[in-house]
Amino acid sequence: MTQRIPIVENILNANDRLAEENRARLEAAGVFSINIIASPGAGKTSLIEQTLPRLKDKLRVATVDGDIATSLDSDRAAAAGAGAAIQINTGGDCHLDAVMLRGALDQLDLTQFDLLIVENVGNLICPANFKLGTHKTVLVASIPEGDDKPYKYPGTYRGVDALIVNKIDLLPYIPFKMDYFQRGVRALNPNVAAFPLSCVTGEGLDAWINWLTQHATHNMI
Ligand code: MG
Ligand code: ZN
């Protein structure tokens, strides 16, 4: 048992090295990339579905969807207009890692794309610990999950570059104190770019699309 911690550290170090290789491949091809993490059902795939049509004629987008099983999410991304949609089935693993993303990159001609959107496995804990080599991490929170999530998952909220607060159309029906939620976020991550929005009504999506487009077109990495 005394070997446990060093082994875990070695795995993470090896993963970080591969993540750096992935990053170098993406940058050599001029591809800006985001890693979307969230708990199951927060709306990662819905966000991608709403985002892709709004980027049409502006950016060439590829998606990589990680799931324990099925190709349902990459099918949805392809239907929404992704130029390529790669599905990674983790076979039970609850997060993507840099090896898995490398396998997906091998299937893409990166020179044909400007933006790579990676949808991680639905899980609020370990995806935050495994770097993939993407440029920015985007966390999707949602109103039904409750306003206490920043307090319960500080490590996840601390490390992200952008925060989507999805399903704001449900605010009239669910006791969610936005002030309390935002205080928790600010304490952990004062500079995070926050986007309250609804993938159902479309409210708030423009600000998110602007952020993503700005970063992707100017390679703000
Ligand atoms: Mg999904
Ligand atoms: Zn995991």
mmCIF file of C-alpha atoms and ligand atoms in Angstrom:
data_model
loop_
_atom_site.group_PDB
_atom_site.id
_atom_site.type_symbol
_atom_site.label_atom_id
_atom_site.label_comp_id
_atom_site.label_asym_id
_atom_site.label_seq_id
_atom_site.Cartn_x
_atom_site.Cartn_y
_atom_site.Cartn_z
ATOM 1 C CA MET A 1 0.000 0.000 0.000
ATOM 2 C CA THR A 2 2.904 2.396 0.555
ATOM 3 C CA GLN A 3 3.515 2.380 -3.220
ATOM 4 C CA ARG A 4 0.065 3.662 -4.032
ATOM 5 C CA ILE A 5 0.701 7.389 -4.056
ATOM 6 C CA PRO A 6 3.922 7.276 -6.133
ATOM 7 C CA ILE A 7 2.198 5.093 -8.740
ATOM 8 C CA VAL A 8 -0.671 7.543 -9.065
ATOM 9 C CA GLU A 9 1.809 10.403 -9.408
ATOM 10 C CA ASN A 10 3.672 8.584 -12.152
ATOM 11 C CA ILE A 11 0.473 7.968 -14.070
ATOM 12 C CA LEU A 12 -0.389 11.655 -13.879
ATOM 13 C CA ASN A 13 3.135 12.666 -14.938
ATOM 14 C CA ALA A 14 3.011 10.322 -17.930
ATOM 15 C CA ASN A 15 -0.406 11.710 -18.807
ATOM 16 C CA ASP A 16 0.896 15.277 -18.598
ATOM 17 C CA ARG A 17 3.732 14.494 -21.019
ATOM 18 C CA LEU A 18 1.280 13.063 -23.543
ATOM 19 C CA ALA A 19 -0.985 16.063 -23.019
ATOM 20 C CA GLU A 20 1.910 18.322 -23.987
ATOM 21 C CA GLU A 21 2.403 16.291 -27.167
ATOM 22 C CA ASN A 22 -1.300 16.647 -27.993
ATOM 23 C CA ARG A 23 -1.052 20.391 -27.415
ATOM 24 C CA ALA A 24 1.935 20.648 -29.734
ATOM 25 C CA ARG A 25 0.078 18.758 -32.477
ATOM 26 C CA LEU A 26 -2.948 21.028 -32.148
ATOM 27 C CA GLU A 27 -0.846 24.182 -32.228
ATOM 28 C CA ALA A 28 1.215 23.000 -35.194
ATOM 29 C CA ALA A 29 -2.069 22.698 -37.095
ATOM 30 C CA GLY A 30 -3.427 26.033 -35.766
ATOM 31 C CA VAL A 31 -6.314 24.385 -33.936
ATOM 32 C CA PHE A 32 -7.781 25.982 -30.811
ATOM 33 C CA SER A 33 -9.310 23.418 -28.474
ATOM 34 C CA ILE A 34 -11.602 23.229 -25.472
ATOM 35 C CA ASN A 35 -12.328 20.442 -23.009
ATOM 36 C CA ILE A 36 -15.940 20.484 -21.778
ATOM 37 C CA ILE A 37 -16.495 18.875 -18.394
ATOM 38 C CA ALA A 38 -19.685 18.521 -16.347
ATOM 39 C CA SER A 39 -21.744 16.091 -14.348
ATOM 40 C CA PRO A 40 -24.035 13.801 -16.378
ATOM 41 C CA GLY A 41 -27.088 15.619 -17.681
ATOM 42 C CA ALA A 42 -25.792 19.176 -17.213
ATOM 43 C CA GLY A 43 -26.049 19.771 -20.944
ATOM 44 C CA LYS A 44 -22.613 19.286 -22.536
ATOM 45 C CA THR A 45 -24.007 17.738 -25.691
ATOM 46 C CA SER A 46 -26.898 20.211 -25.830
ATOM 47 C CA LEU A 47 -24.376 23.045 -25.601
ATOM 48 C CA ILE A 48 -22.413 21.555 -28.500
ATOM 49 C CA GLU A 49 -25.633 21.146 -30.494
ATOM 50 C CA GLN A 50 -26.492 24.805 -29.960
ATOM 51 C CA THR A 51 -22.935 26.003 -30.550
ATOM 52 C CA LEU A 52 -22.104 24.282 -33.843
ATOM 53 C CA PRO A 53 -24.798 25.901 -36.024
ATOM 54 C CA ARG A 54 -23.797 29.330 -34.648
ATOM 55 C CA LEU A 55 -20.175 28.783 -35.724
ATOM 56 C CA LYS A 56 -21.144 27.726 -39.216
ATOM 57 C CA ASP A 57 -19.346 29.760 -41.914
ATOM 58 C CA LYS A 58 -16.975 31.110 -39.224
ATOM 59 C CA LEU A 59 -14.974 28.150 -37.954
ATOM 60 C CA ARG A 60 -14.329 24.608 -39.092
ATOM 61 C CA VAL A 61 -15.112 22.463 -36.073
ATOM 62 C CA ALA A 62 -14.297 18.887 -35.102
ATOM 63 C CA THR A 63 -15.723 17.231 -31.997
ATOM 64 C CA VAL A 64 -14.500 14.391 -29.821
ATOM 65 C CA ASP A 65 -17.075 12.863 -27.496
ATOM 66 C CA GLY A 66 -16.074 10.691 -24.582
ATOM 67 C CA ASP A 67 -18.634 8.319 -23.140
ATOM 68 C CA ILE A 68 -18.591 5.048 -21.295
ATOM 69 C CA ALA A 69 -20.691 3.503 -24.079
ATOM 70 C CA THR A 70 -22.636 4.326 -27.283
ATOM 71 C CA SER A 71 -22.038 6.857 -30.060
ATOM 72 C CA LEU A 72 -25.200 8.828 -29.246
ATOM 73 C CA ASP A 73 -23.375 12.079 -28.483
ATOM 74 C CA SER A 74 -21.081 12.069 -31.516
ATOM 75 C CA ASP A 75 -24.151 11.296 -33.643
ATOM 76 C CA ARG A 76 -25.783 14.428 -32.237
ATOM 77 C CA ALA A 77 -22.641 16.497 -32.860
ATOM 78 C CA ALA A 78 -22.452 15.243 -36.453
ATOM 79 C CA ALA A 79 -26.131 16.049 -36.981
ATOM 80 C CA ALA A 80 -25.534 19.563 -35.615
ATOM 81 C CA GLY A 81 -22.879 20.201 -38.252
ATOM 82 C CA ALA A 82 -19.505 19.056 -36.911
ATOM 83 C CA GLY A 83 -17.038 18.631 -39.765
ATOM 84 C CA ALA A 84 -15.880 15.466 -38.026
ATOM 85 C CA ALA A 85 -17.249 13.798 -34.910
ATOM 86 C CA ILE A 86 -15.108 11.177 -33.210
ATOM 87 C CA GLN A 87 -16.555 9.009 -30.453
ATOM 88 C CA ILE A 88 -14.318 7.618 -27.747
ATOM 89 C CA ASN A 89 -15.842 4.817 -25.711
ATOM 90 C CA THR A 90 -13.852 4.552 -22.517
ATOM 91 C CA GLY A 91 -15.142 1.082 -21.705
ATOM 92 C CA GLY A 92 -15.991 2.036 -18.150
ATOM 93 C CA ASP A 93 -13.426 4.723 -17.396
ATOM 94 C CA CYS A 94 -15.039 7.797 -15.906
ATOM 95 C CA HIS A 95 -12.811 10.365 -17.634
ATOM 96 C CA LEU A 96 -10.825 10.968 -20.810
ATOM 97 C CA ASP A 97 -7.053 11.008 -20.647
ATOM 98 C CA ALA A 98 -4.323 12.208 -22.979
ATOM 99 C CA VAL A 99 -3.814 8.770 -24.560
ATOM 100 C CA MET A 100 -7.464 8.609 -25.536
ATOM 101 C CA LEU A 101 -7.363 12.078 -27.048
ATOM 102 C CA ARG A 102 -4.209 11.156 -28.969
ATOM 103 C CA GLY A 103 -6.122 8.223 -30.456
ATOM 104 C CA ALA A 104 -8.854 10.604 -31.563
ATOM 105 C CA LEU A 105 -6.369 13.100 -33.026
ATOM 106 C CA ASP A 106 -4.887 10.247 -35.074
ATOM 107 C CA GLN A 107 -8.272 9.942 -36.799
ATOM 108 C CA LEU A 108 -8.482 13.625 -37.738
ATOM 109 C CA ASP A 109 -6.770 15.696 -40.406
ATOM 110 C CA LEU A 110 -6.159 18.603 -38.049
ATOM 111 C CA THR A 111 -5.182 20.950 -40.873
ATOM 112 C CA GLN A 112 -8.849 20.927 -41.910
ATOM 113 C CA PHE A 113 -10.102 22.450 -38.637
ATOM 114 C CA ASP A 114 -9.914 25.661 -36.608
ATOM 115 C CA LEU A 115 -11.572 24.445 -33.424
ATOM 116 C CA LEU A 116 -11.656 21.129 -31.603
ATOM 117 C CA ILE A 117 -14.414 20.651 -29.026
ATOM 118 C CA VAL A 118 -13.831 17.749 -26.655
ATOM 119 C CA GLU A 119 -16.799 16.559 -24.615
ATOM 120 C CA ASN A 120 -15.458 14.711 -21.603
ATOM 121 C CA VAL A 121 -17.237 11.861 -19.784
ATOM 122 C CA GLY A 122 -20.006 13.131 -17.504
ATOM 123 C CA ASN A 123 -18.312 13.298 -14.106
ATOM 124 C CA LEU A 124 -17.498 16.267 -11.897
ATOM 125 C CA ILE A 125 -14.419 14.833 -10.232
ATOM 126 C CA CYS A 126 -11.608 13.152 -12.148
ATOM 127 C CA PRO A 127 -11.847 14.801 -15.591
ATOM 128 C CA ALA A 128 -10.434 17.874 -13.841
ATOM 129 C CA ASN A 129 -7.314 15.885 -12.886
ATOM 130 C CA PHE A 130 -6.384 14.501 -16.303
ATOM 131 C CA LYS A 131 -4.953 17.051 -18.717
ATOM 132 C CA LEU A 132 -5.708 16.337 -22.353
ATOM 133 C CA GLY A 133 -3.604 19.026 -23.996
ATOM 134 C CA THR A 134 -6.571 21.245 -24.845
ATOM 135 C CA HIS A 135 -6.188 25.010 -24.447
ATOM 136 C CA LYS A 136 -9.151 25.856 -22.258
ATOM 137 C CA THR A 137 -11.371 23.907 -19.890
ATOM 138 C CA VAL A 138 -15.065 24.752 -19.879
ATOM 139 C CA LEU A 139 -17.285 23.600 -17.023
ATOM 140 C CA VAL A 140 -21.007 23.233 -17.628
ATOM 141 C CA ALA A 141 -23.034 23.651 -14.444
ATOM 142 C CA SER A 142 -26.823 23.595 -14.515
ATOM 143 C CA ILE A 143 -29.599 24.970 -12.349
ATOM 144 C CA PRO A 144 -31.128 21.574 -11.365
ATOM 145 C CA GLU A 145 -27.795 20.424 -9.890
ATOM 146 C CA GLY A 146 -28.176 23.002 -7.129
ATOM 147 C CA ASP A 147 -26.379 26.147 -6.032
ATOM 148 C CA ASP A 148 -23.953 24.373 -3.687
ATOM 149 C CA LYS A 149 -21.753 22.690 -6.305
ATOM 150 C CA PRO A 150 -18.827 25.165 -6.145
ATOM 151 C CA TYR A 151 -18.623 24.490 -2.427
ATOM 152 C CA LYS A 152 -18.750 20.711 -2.869
ATOM 153 C CA TYR A 153 -16.383 20.422 -5.851
ATOM 154 C CA PRO A 154 -13.838 23.214 -5.259
ATOM 155 C CA GLY A 155 -11.046 21.500 -7.196
ATOM 156 C CA THR A 156 -13.145 21.341 -10.327
ATOM 157 C CA TYR A 157 -14.424 24.909 -10.142
ATOM 158 C CA ARG A 158 -10.976 26.285 -9.335
ATOM 159 C CA GLY A 159 -9.263 24.998 -12.458
ATOM 160 C CA VAL A 160 -11.639 26.011 -15.253
ATOM 161 C CA ASP A 161 -11.345 28.908 -17.717
ATOM 162 C CA ALA A 162 -15.026 29.306 -18.529
ATOM 163 C CA LEU A 163 -18.200 28.414 -16.676
ATOM 164 C CA ILE A 164 -21.508 27.803 -18.400
ATOM 165 C CA VAL A 165 -24.526 27.996 -16.093
ATOM 166 C CA ASN A 166 -27.051 26.093 -18.164
ATOM 167 C CA LYS A 167 -30.834 25.717 -17.887
ATOM 168 C CA ILE A 168 -31.521 29.231 -16.593
ATOM 169 C CA ASP A 169 -35.015 28.796 -18.057
ATOM 170 C CA LEU A 170 -35.690 26.565 -15.015
ATOM 171 C CA LEU A 171 -34.856 29.286 -12.448
ATOM 172 C CA PRO A 172 -38.543 30.107 -11.790
ATOM 173 C CA TYR A 173 -39.216 26.493 -10.796
ATOM 174 C CA ILE A 174 -36.153 25.497 -8.774
ATOM 175 C CA PRO A 175 -34.807 27.014 -5.546
ATOM 176 C CA PHE A 176 -31.390 28.074 -6.820
ATOM 177 C CA LYS A 177 -29.783 31.111 -5.179
ATOM 178 C CA MET A 178 -27.665 32.649 -7.938
ATOM 179 C CA ASP A 179 -25.923 34.993 -5.452
ATOM 180 C CA TYR A 180 -24.845 32.073 -3.273
ATOM 181 C CA PHE A 181 -23.643 30.114 -6.301
ATOM 182 C CA GLN A 182 -21.695 33.082 -7.698
ATOM 183 C CA ARG A 183 -20.077 33.825 -4.337
ATOM 184 C CA GLY A 184 -18.808 30.265 -4.232
ATOM 185 C CA VAL A 185 -17.456 30.515 -7.760
ATOM 186 C CA ARG A 186 -15.752 33.870 -7.183
ATOM 187 C CA ALA A 187 -14.032 32.656 -4.037
ATOM 188 C CA LEU A 188 -12.414 29.820 -5.989
ATOM 189 C CA ASN A 189 -11.975 31.323 -9.426
ATOM 190 C CA PRO A 190 -12.430 35.103 -9.509
ATOM 191 C CA ASN A 191 -11.437 35.521 -13.159
ATOM 192 C CA VAL A 192 -13.515 32.757 -14.708
ATOM 193 C CA ALA A 193 -15.585 33.788 -17.728
ATOM 194 C CA ALA A 194 -19.183 32.978 -16.726
ATOM 195 C CA PHE A 195 -22.080 32.465 -19.116
ATOM 196 C CA PRO A 196 -25.586 31.914 -17.721
ATOM 197 C CA LEU A 197 -27.634 30.544 -20.597
ATOM 198 C CA SER A 198 -30.338 28.182 -21.740
ATOM 199 C CA CYS A 199 -29.792 25.660 -24.510
ATOM 200 C CA VAL A 200 -33.600 25.366 -24.768
ATOM 201 C CA THR A 201 -34.569 29.028 -25.187
ATOM 202 C CA GLY A 202 -31.241 30.252 -26.592
ATOM 203 C CA GLU A 203 -31.037 33.031 -23.981
ATOM 204 C CA GLY A 204 -27.434 33.931 -23.163
ATOM 205 C CA LEU A 205 -25.880 31.881 -25.968
ATOM 206 C CA ASP A 206 -24.528 34.901 -27.868
ATOM 207 C CA ALA A 207 -22.045 35.849 -25.124
ATOM 208 C CA TRP A 208 -20.696 32.304 -25.051
ATOM 209 C CA ILE A 209 -20.389 32.139 -28.831
ATOM 210 C CA ASN A 210 -18.533 35.467 -28.814
ATOM 211 C CA TRP A 211 -16.068 34.223 -26.200
ATOM 212 C CA LEU A 212 -15.432 30.996 -28.087
ATOM 213 C CA THR A 213 -15.144 32.687 -31.472
ATOM 214 C CA GLN A 214 -12.757 35.327 -30.122
ATOM 215 C CA HIS A 215 -10.490 32.719 -28.599
ATOM 216 C CA ALA A 216 -10.565 30.414 -31.597
ATOM 217 C CA THR A 217 -9.962 33.073 -34.224
ATOM 218 C CA HIS A 218 -7.196 34.871 -32.358
ATOM 219 C CA ASN A 219 -5.735 31.709 -30.892
ATOM 220 C CA MET A 220 -5.965 33.246 -27.415
ATOM 221 C CA ILE A 221 -4.166 30.471 -25.655
HETATM 222 MG MG MG B 1 -23.169 14.202 -23.596
HETATM 223 ZN ZN ZN B 2 -12.326 9.069 -13.811
#
